[in-house]
Coordinates of C-alpha atoms and ligand atoms in Angstrom, one line a residue:
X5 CA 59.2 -17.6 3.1
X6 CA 60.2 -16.6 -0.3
X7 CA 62.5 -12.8 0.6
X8 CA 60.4 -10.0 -0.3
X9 CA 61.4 -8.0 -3.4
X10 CA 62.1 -5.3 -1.6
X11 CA 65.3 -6.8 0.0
X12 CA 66.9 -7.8 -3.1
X13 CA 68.9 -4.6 -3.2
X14 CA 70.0 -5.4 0.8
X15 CA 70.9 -9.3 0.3
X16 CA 72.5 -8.7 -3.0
X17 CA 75.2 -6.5 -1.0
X18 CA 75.2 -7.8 2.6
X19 CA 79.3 -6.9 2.9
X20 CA 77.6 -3.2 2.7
X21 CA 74.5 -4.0 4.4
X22 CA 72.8 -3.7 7.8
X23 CA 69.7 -5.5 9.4
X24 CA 68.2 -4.3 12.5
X25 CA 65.2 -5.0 14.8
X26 CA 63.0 -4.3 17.8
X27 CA 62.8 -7.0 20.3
X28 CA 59.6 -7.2 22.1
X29 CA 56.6 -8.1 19.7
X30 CA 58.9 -7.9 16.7
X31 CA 61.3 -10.7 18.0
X32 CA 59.6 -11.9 21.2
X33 CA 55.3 -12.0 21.6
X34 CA 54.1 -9.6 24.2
X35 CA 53.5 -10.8 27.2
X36 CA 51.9 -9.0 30.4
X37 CA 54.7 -9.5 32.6
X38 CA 57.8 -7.8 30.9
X39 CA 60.2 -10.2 32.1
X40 CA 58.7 -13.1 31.0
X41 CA 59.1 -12.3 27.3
X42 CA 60.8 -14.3 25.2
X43 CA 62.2 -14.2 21.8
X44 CA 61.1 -17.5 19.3
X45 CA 62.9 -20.6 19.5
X46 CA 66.0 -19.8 16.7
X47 CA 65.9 -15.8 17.1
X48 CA 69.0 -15.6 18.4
X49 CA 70.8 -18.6 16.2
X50 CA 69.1 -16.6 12.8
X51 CA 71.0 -13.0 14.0
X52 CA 73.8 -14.6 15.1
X53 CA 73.9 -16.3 10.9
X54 CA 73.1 -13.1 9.9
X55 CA 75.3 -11.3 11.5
X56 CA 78.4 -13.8 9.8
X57 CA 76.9 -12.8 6.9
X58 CA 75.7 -9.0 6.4
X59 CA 78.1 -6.1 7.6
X60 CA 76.1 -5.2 10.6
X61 CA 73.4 -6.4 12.4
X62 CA 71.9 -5.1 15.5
X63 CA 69.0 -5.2 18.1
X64 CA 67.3 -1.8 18.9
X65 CA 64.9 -2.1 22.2
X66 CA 63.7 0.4 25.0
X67 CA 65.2 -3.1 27.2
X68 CA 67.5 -2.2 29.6
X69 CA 70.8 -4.1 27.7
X70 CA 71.3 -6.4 30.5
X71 CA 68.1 -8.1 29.3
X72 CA 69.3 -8.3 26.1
X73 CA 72.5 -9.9 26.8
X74 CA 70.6 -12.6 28.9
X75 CA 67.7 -13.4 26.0
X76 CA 68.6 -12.4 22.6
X77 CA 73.3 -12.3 22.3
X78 CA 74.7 -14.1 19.8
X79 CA 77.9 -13.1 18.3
X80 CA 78.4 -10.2 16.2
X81 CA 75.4 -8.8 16.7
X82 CA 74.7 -5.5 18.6
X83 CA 73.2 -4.5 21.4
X84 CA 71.3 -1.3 21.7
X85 CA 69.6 -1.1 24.9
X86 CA 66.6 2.0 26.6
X87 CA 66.1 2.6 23.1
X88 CA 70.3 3.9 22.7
X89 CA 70.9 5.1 26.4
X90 CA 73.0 2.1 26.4
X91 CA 74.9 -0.5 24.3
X92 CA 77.2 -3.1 24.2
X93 CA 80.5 -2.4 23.2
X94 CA 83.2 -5.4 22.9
X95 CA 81.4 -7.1 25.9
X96 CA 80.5 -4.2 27.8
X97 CA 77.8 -2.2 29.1
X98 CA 78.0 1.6 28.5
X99 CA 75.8 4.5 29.2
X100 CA 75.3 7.2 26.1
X101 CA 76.7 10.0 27.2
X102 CA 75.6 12.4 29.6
X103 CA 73.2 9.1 31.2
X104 CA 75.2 8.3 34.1
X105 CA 74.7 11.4 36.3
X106 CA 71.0 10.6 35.6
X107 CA 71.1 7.2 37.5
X108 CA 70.8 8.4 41.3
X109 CA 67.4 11.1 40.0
X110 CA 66.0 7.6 38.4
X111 CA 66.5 5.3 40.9
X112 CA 64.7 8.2 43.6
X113 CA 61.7 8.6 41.3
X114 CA 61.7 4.6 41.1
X115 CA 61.2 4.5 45.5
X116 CA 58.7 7.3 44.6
X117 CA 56.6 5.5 42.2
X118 CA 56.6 2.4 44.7
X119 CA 56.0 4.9 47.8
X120 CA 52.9 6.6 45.5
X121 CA 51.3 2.8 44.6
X122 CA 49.8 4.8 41.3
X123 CA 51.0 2.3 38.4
X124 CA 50.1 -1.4 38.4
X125 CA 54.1 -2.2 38.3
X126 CA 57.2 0.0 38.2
X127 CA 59.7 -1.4 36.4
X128 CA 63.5 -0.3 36.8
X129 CA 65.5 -0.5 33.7
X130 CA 69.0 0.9 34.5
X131 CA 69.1 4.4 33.0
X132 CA 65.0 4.9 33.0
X133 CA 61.6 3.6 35.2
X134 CA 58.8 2.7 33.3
X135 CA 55.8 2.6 34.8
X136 CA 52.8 0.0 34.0
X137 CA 49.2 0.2 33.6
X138 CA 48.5 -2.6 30.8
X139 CA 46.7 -5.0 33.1
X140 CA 45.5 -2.0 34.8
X141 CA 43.6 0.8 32.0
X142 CA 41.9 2.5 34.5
X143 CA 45.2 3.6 35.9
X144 CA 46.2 5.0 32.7
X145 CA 45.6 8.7 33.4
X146 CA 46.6 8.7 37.0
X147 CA 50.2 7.3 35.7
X148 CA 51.0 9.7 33.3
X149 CA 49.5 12.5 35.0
X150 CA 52.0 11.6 38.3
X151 CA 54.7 10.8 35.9
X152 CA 54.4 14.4 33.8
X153 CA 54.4 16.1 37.4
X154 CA 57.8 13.9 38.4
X155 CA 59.1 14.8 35.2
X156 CA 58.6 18.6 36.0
X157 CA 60.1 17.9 39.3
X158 CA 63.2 16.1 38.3
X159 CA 64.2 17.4 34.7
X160 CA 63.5 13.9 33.2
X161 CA 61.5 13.2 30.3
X162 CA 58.1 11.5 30.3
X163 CA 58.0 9.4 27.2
X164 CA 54.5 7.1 26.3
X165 CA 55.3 3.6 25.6
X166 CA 53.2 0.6 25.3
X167 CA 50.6 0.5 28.3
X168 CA 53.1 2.5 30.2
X169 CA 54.9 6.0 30.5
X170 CA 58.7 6.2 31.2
X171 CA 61.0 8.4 32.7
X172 CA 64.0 9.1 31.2
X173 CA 67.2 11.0 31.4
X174 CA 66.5 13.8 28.7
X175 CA 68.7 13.2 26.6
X176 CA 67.2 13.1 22.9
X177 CA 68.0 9.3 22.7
X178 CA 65.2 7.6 21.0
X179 CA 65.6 4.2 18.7
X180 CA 66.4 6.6 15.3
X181 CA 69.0 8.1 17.2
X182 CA 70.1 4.8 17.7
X183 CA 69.5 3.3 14.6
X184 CA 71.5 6.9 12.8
X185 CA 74.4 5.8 14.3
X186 CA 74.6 1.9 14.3
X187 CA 73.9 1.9 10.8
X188 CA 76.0 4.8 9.5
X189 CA 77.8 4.4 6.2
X190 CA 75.8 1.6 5.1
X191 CA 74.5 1.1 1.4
X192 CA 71.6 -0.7 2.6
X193 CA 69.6 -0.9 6.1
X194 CA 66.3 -2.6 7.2
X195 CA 64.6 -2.6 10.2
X196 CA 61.8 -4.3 11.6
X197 CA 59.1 -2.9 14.0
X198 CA 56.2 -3.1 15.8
X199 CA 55.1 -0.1 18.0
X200 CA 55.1 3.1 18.6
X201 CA 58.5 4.2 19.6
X202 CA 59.8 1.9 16.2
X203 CA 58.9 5.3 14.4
X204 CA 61.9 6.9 15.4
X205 CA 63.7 4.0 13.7
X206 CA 61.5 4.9 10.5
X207 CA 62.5 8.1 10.6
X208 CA 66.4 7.4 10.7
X209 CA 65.4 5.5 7.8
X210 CA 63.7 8.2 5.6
X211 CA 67.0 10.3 5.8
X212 CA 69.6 7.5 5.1
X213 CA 67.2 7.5 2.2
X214 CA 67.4 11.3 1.4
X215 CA 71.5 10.2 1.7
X216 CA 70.8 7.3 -1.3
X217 CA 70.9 4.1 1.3
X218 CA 68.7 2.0 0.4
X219 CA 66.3 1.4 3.2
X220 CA 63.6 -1.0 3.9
X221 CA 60.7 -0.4 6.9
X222 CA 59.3 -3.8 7.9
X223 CA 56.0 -3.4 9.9
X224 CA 55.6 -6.4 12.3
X225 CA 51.5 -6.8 13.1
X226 CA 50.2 -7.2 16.2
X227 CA 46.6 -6.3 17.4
X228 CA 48.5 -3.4 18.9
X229 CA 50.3 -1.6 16.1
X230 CA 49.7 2.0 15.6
X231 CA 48.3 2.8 12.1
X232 CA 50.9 4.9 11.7
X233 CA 53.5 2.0 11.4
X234 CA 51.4 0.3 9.0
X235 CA 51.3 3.0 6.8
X236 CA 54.8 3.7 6.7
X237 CA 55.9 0.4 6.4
X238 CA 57.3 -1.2 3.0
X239 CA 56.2 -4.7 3.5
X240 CA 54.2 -5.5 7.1
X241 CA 54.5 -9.6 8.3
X242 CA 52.7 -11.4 10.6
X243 CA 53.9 -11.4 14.0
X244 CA 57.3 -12.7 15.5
X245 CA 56.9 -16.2 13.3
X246 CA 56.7 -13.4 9.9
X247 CA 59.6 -11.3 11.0
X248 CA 61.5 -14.5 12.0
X249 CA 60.9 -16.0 9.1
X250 CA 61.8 -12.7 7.1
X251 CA 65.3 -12.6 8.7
X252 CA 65.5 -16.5 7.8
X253 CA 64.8 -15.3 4.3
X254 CA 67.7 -13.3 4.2
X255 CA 70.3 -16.1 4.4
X256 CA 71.3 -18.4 1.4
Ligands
MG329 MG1 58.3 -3.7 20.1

Protein backbone atom coordinates (compact mmCIF):
# COMPACT_ATOMS: atom_id res chain seq x y z
CA UNK A 1 0.00 0.00 0.00
CA UNK A 2 1.28 3.32 -1.10
CA UNK A 3 1.00 5.70 2.71
CA UNK A 4 -1.82 7.82 2.54
CA UNK A 5 -1.17 11.58 2.09
CA UNK A 6 -2.41 12.23 5.10
CA UNK A 7 0.56 10.69 7.08
CA UNK A 8 3.20 12.46 5.36
CA UNK A 9 3.25 15.10 8.07
CA UNK A 10 3.46 11.94 10.81
CA UNK A 11 6.25 9.75 8.92
CA UNK A 12 8.23 12.79 7.88
CA UNK A 13 8.82 13.42 11.89
CA UNK A 14 8.51 9.93 13.52
CA UNK A 15 11.28 11.06 16.44
CA UNK A 16 8.09 13.46 17.33
CA UNK A 17 5.55 11.22 16.38
CA UNK A 18 3.07 8.60 17.84
CA UNK A 19 0.95 5.72 16.31
CA UNK A 20 -1.76 4.13 18.07
CA UNK A 21 -4.51 1.41 17.64
CA UNK A 22 -7.49 -0.57 18.74
CA UNK A 23 -6.98 -4.25 18.88
CA UNK A 24 -10.01 -6.22 18.17
CA UNK A 25 -11.44 -5.64 14.59
CA UNK A 26 -8.76 -3.04 13.94
CA UNK A 27 -5.76 -5.37 14.58
CA UNK A 28 -7.43 -8.76 15.08
CA UNK A 29 -11.08 -9.89 13.04
CA UNK A 30 -13.90 -10.34 15.35
CA UNK A 31 -14.65 -13.32 16.34
CA UNK A 32 -17.76 -14.62 18.56
CA UNK A 33 -15.79 -16.00 21.22
CA UNK A 34 -13.62 -13.11 22.67
CA UNK A 35 -10.75 -15.17 23.52
CA UNK A 36 -10.25 -16.75 20.40
CA UNK A 37 -9.33 -13.46 18.66
CA UNK A 38 -6.32 -13.04 17.07
CA UNK A 39 -4.35 -10.35 15.66
CA UNK A 40 -2.92 -10.96 11.68
CA UNK A 41 0.08 -12.91 11.14
CA UNK A 42 3.00 -9.85 11.38
CA UNK A 43 0.80 -7.43 13.73
CA UNK A 44 2.87 -7.64 16.37
CA UNK A 45 6.52 -7.87 14.33
CA UNK A 46 5.05 -4.35 12.23
CA UNK A 47 4.42 -2.44 15.96
CA UNK A 48 7.29 -3.79 17.29
CA UNK A 49 9.36 -2.01 13.73
CA UNK A 50 7.32 0.78 14.33
CA UNK A 51 7.84 1.25 17.58
CA UNK A 52 12.08 1.33 16.76
CA UNK A 53 11.17 3.82 14.57
CA UNK A 54 8.40 6.51 15.65
CA UNK A 55 8.67 8.12 19.25
CA UNK A 56 5.72 6.22 20.69
CA UNK A 57 3.58 3.64 19.74
CA UNK A 58 0.88 2.05 21.65
CA UNK A 59 -2.18 -0.36 21.68
CA UNK A 60 -5.41 1.16 23.14
CA UNK A 61 -8.18 -1.86 23.82
CA UNK A 62 -11.16 -2.34 26.36
CA UNK A 63 -8.85 -5.98 26.79
CA UNK A 64 -7.99 -6.67 29.98
CA UNK A 65 -3.82 -6.02 29.52
CA UNK A 66 -3.08 -9.48 30.38
CA UNK A 67 -4.57 -10.36 26.98
CA UNK A 68 -2.57 -8.09 25.41
CA UNK A 69 0.65 -9.06 26.74
CA UNK A 70 -0.10 -12.73 25.68
CA UNK A 71 -1.30 -11.76 21.85
CA UNK A 72 -0.17 -8.53 20.64
CA UNK A 73 3.70 -7.38 22.98
CA UNK A 74 6.52 -6.62 21.15
CA UNK A 75 9.00 -4.29 22.45
CA UNK A 76 8.54 -0.73 22.86
CA UNK A 77 5.22 -0.70 22.34
CA UNK A 78 2.52 0.16 24.96
CA UNK A 79 0.03 -1.46 26.50
CA UNK A 80 -3.17 0.19 27.38
CA UNK A 81 -5.54 -2.22 28.66
CA UNK A 82 -9.98 -1.82 29.79
CA UNK A 83 -9.77 1.00 27.63
CA UNK A 84 -6.90 2.88 30.27
CA UNK A 85 -7.95 1.24 33.72
CA UNK A 86 -4.74 -0.49 33.13
CA UNK A 87 -1.26 -0.46 31.45
CA UNK A 88 1.88 -1.78 31.19
CA UNK A 89 4.54 0.06 32.68
CA UNK A 90 8.36 -1.29 32.37
CA UNK A 91 6.87 -4.89 32.46
CA UNK A 92 4.19 -4.47 34.82
CA UNK A 93 0.59 -4.51 35.24
CA UNK A 94 -0.92 -1.42 37.00
CA UNK A 95 -4.40 -0.31 37.84
CA UNK A 96 -5.28 3.58 36.96
CA UNK A 97 -5.83 5.08 39.89
CA UNK A 98 -8.54 4.74 42.18
CA UNK A 99 -9.41 0.99 40.18
CA UNK A 100 -8.06 -1.25 42.69
CA UNK A 101 -10.66 -0.79 45.52
CA UNK A 102 -13.13 -1.51 42.65
CA UNK A 103 -11.87 -5.14 42.10
CA UNK A 104 -13.76 -7.08 45.08
CA UNK A 105 -17.56 -4.89 43.82
CA UNK A 106 -16.53 -6.43 40.24
CA UNK A 107 -15.68 -9.70 40.91
CA UNK A 108 -19.33 -9.90 43.25
CA UNK A 109 -21.31 -8.53 40.32
CA UNK A 110 -19.31 -11.20 38.06
CA UNK A 111 -20.87 -14.39 40.58
CA UNK A 112 -24.14 -12.33 40.18
CA UNK A 113 -24.28 -12.24 36.56
CA UNK A 114 -23.43 -16.10 36.49
CA UNK A 115 -26.00 -16.76 39.53
CA UNK A 116 -28.78 -14.46 37.31
CA UNK A 117 -27.88 -16.71 33.77
CA UNK A 118 -29.26 -13.20 31.92
CA UNK A 119 -26.32 -12.75 29.33
CA UNK A 120 -25.21 -15.41 26.88
CA UNK A 121 -21.41 -15.18 28.46
CA UNK A 122 -19.95 -13.01 31.28
CA UNK A 123 -16.70 -12.29 30.71
CA UNK A 124 -14.21 -11.14 33.60
CA UNK A 125 -11.64 -8.77 32.55
CA UNK A 126 -9.62 -7.73 35.68
CA UNK A 127 -10.91 -4.29 36.63
CA UNK A 128 -14.49 -4.64 34.71
CA UNK A 129 -17.28 -7.71 33.61
CA UNK A 130 -18.67 -7.47 30.40
CA UNK A 131 -21.46 -9.18 29.72
CA UNK A 132 -22.41 -10.87 26.17
CA UNK A 133 -25.41 -11.08 24.11
CA UNK A 134 -23.80 -11.11 20.43
CA UNK A 135 -24.73 -14.74 19.62
CA UNK A 136 -27.70 -14.15 21.69
CA UNK A 137 -29.90 -10.52 20.35
CA UNK A 138 -32.82 -11.46 21.97
CA UNK A 139 -31.01 -11.08 25.32
CA UNK A 140 -30.00 -7.74 24.46
CA UNK A 141 -32.48 -5.77 26.52
CA UNK A 142 -32.64 -8.14 29.43
CA UNK A 143 -28.71 -7.56 29.80
CA UNK A 144 -28.54 -4.03 29.89
CA UNK A 145 -31.62 -3.65 31.76
CA UNK A 146 -30.04 -6.09 34.79
CA UNK A 147 -26.71 -4.48 34.24
CA UNK A 148 -28.15 -0.60 34.61
CA UNK A 149 -29.99 -2.01 37.88
CA UNK A 150 -26.38 -3.61 39.17
CA UNK A 151 -24.96 -0.45 38.28
CA UNK A 152 -27.39 1.54 40.56
CA UNK A 153 -26.69 -1.08 43.12
CA UNK A 154 -23.00 -1.04 43.14
CA UNK A 155 -21.84 2.53 42.04
CA UNK A 156 -20.26 1.10 38.82
CA UNK A 157 -20.77 2.39 35.51
CA UNK A 158 -22.74 0.63 32.76
CA UNK A 159 -20.97 1.30 29.59
CA UNK A 160 -22.49 -0.26 25.83
CA UNK A 161 -19.80 -2.02 23.93
CA UNK A 162 -20.00 -4.24 21.02
CA UNK A 163 -22.95 -6.87 21.55
CA UNK A 164 -22.40 -6.44 25.21
CA UNK A 165 -22.72 -3.95 28.25
CA UNK A 166 -19.87 -3.59 30.81
CA UNK A 167 -19.51 -2.75 34.26
CA UNK A 168 -16.94 -0.71 35.20
CA UNK A 169 -15.28 1.09 38.13
CA UNK A 170 -16.58 4.75 37.46
CA UNK A 171 -13.84 6.22 36.93
CA UNK A 172 -13.99 8.47 33.69
CA UNK A 173 -11.49 6.18 31.95
CA UNK A 174 -12.38 5.70 28.42
CA UNK A 175 -9.73 5.07 25.32
CA UNK A 176 -9.37 9.23 24.80
CA UNK A 177 -8.55 9.44 28.24
CA UNK A 178 -6.06 7.01 27.37
CA UNK A 179 -5.02 8.05 24.28
CA UNK A 180 -4.64 12.13 26.09
CA UNK A 181 -2.14 10.81 28.02
CA UNK A 182 -0.04 8.20 26.00
CA UNK A 183 0.35 10.59 23.37
CA UNK A 184 0.96 13.84 25.24
CA UNK A 185 3.57 16.22 23.86
CA UNK A 186 3.64 14.70 20.50
CA UNK A 187 3.82 16.76 17.12
CA UNK A 188 1.99 14.13 15.38
CA UNK A 189 -0.49 11.18 16.47
CA UNK A 190 -2.69 8.65 14.50
CA UNK A 191 -4.95 6.27 15.58
CA UNK A 192 -6.74 3.64 14.09
CA UNK A 193 -10.31 2.38 14.99
CA UNK A 194 -13.18 0.48 14.48
CA UNK A 195 -16.14 0.77 16.92
CA UNK A 196 -17.94 2.55 19.03
CA UNK A 197 -15.91 3.17 22.10
CA UNK A 198 -12.74 4.22 19.29
CA UNK A 199 -14.65 7.68 19.45
CA UNK A 200 -13.28 8.55 22.60
CA UNK A 201 -9.90 8.15 20.96
CA UNK A 202 -11.31 10.64 18.12
CA UNK A 203 -12.06 12.95 20.45
CA UNK A 204 -8.58 13.11 22.20
CA UNK A 205 -7.61 13.70 18.77
CA UNK A 206 -9.75 16.72 17.92
CA UNK A 207 -8.16 18.63 20.93
CA UNK A 208 -4.44 17.67 20.33
CA UNK A 209 -5.59 19.29 17.11
CA UNK A 210 -7.04 22.48 18.74
CA UNK A 211 -3.25 22.29 20.56
CA UNK A 212 -1.57 22.28 16.67
CA UNK A 213 -0.62 18.24 16.79
CA UNK A 214 -1.18 17.10 13.81
CA UNK A 215 -3.60 14.24 14.05
CA UNK A 216 -4.86 11.63 11.77
CA UNK A 217 -8.36 9.46 12.49
CA UNK A 218 -8.11 6.16 10.56
CA UNK A 219 -11.54 4.41 10.36
CA UNK A 220 -10.98 0.53 10.10
CA UNK A 221 -14.43 -1.02 8.16
CA UNK A 222 -16.11 -3.65 9.32
CA UNK A 223 -19.86 -4.58 8.66
CA UNK A 224 -20.22 -3.29 12.19
CA UNK A 225 -18.85 0.19 12.29
CA UNK A 226 -20.98 2.93 13.53
CA UNK A 227 -21.57 5.66 10.92
CA UNK A 228 -20.34 7.93 13.18
CA UNK A 229 -16.68 6.57 12.90
CA UNK A 230 -16.89 6.81 9.29
CA UNK A 231 -17.70 10.18 9.23
CA UNK A 232 -15.18 11.25 11.37
CA UNK A 233 -12.54 9.44 10.02
CA UNK A 234 -9.71 11.04 7.68
CA UNK A 235 -9.02 8.04 5.63
CA UNK A 236 -11.23 4.63 6.38
CA UNK A 237 -9.31 0.95 5.18
CA UNK A 238 -10.49 -2.22 4.74
CA UNK A 239 -10.44 -4.35 7.64
CA UNK A 240 -7.39 -5.72 9.67
CA UNK A 241 -5.38 -6.58 6.22
CA UNK A 242 -6.03 -2.37 5.35
CA UNK A 243 -4.91 -1.19 8.79
CA UNK A 244 -2.06 -3.74 8.79
CA UNK A 245 -1.05 -2.82 5.70
CA UNK A 246 -1.35 1.01 6.70
CA UNK A 247 0.98 0.58 9.65
CA UNK A 248 3.35 -1.38 7.11
CA UNK A 249 3.16 1.73 5.09
CA UNK A 250 4.61 3.71 7.65
CA UNK A 251 8.01 2.10 7.67
CA UNK A 252 10.81 2.83 5.02
MG1 LIG B 1 -12.26 -2.61 18.11
Amino acid sequence: MQRPGFLDVLAAQPERAGVYTDFDGTLAPIVDNPYEARALPGSADTLGALADRYARVGVISGRPVRYLLDNIAAPGVDLWGEYGLERVVDGEIRAAEGAEEWRRVVEDVATRADDAGVAERVERKSLSVTLHWRAEPEREAAVHKWAESEATRTGLEALAARKAVELRPPLRRDKGTALGEAAAGLAAVCFLGDDRGDLAAFDALDRFAEGGVNVTRIGVRSPEMPEELGSRADIVVDGPEGALELLQSLLP
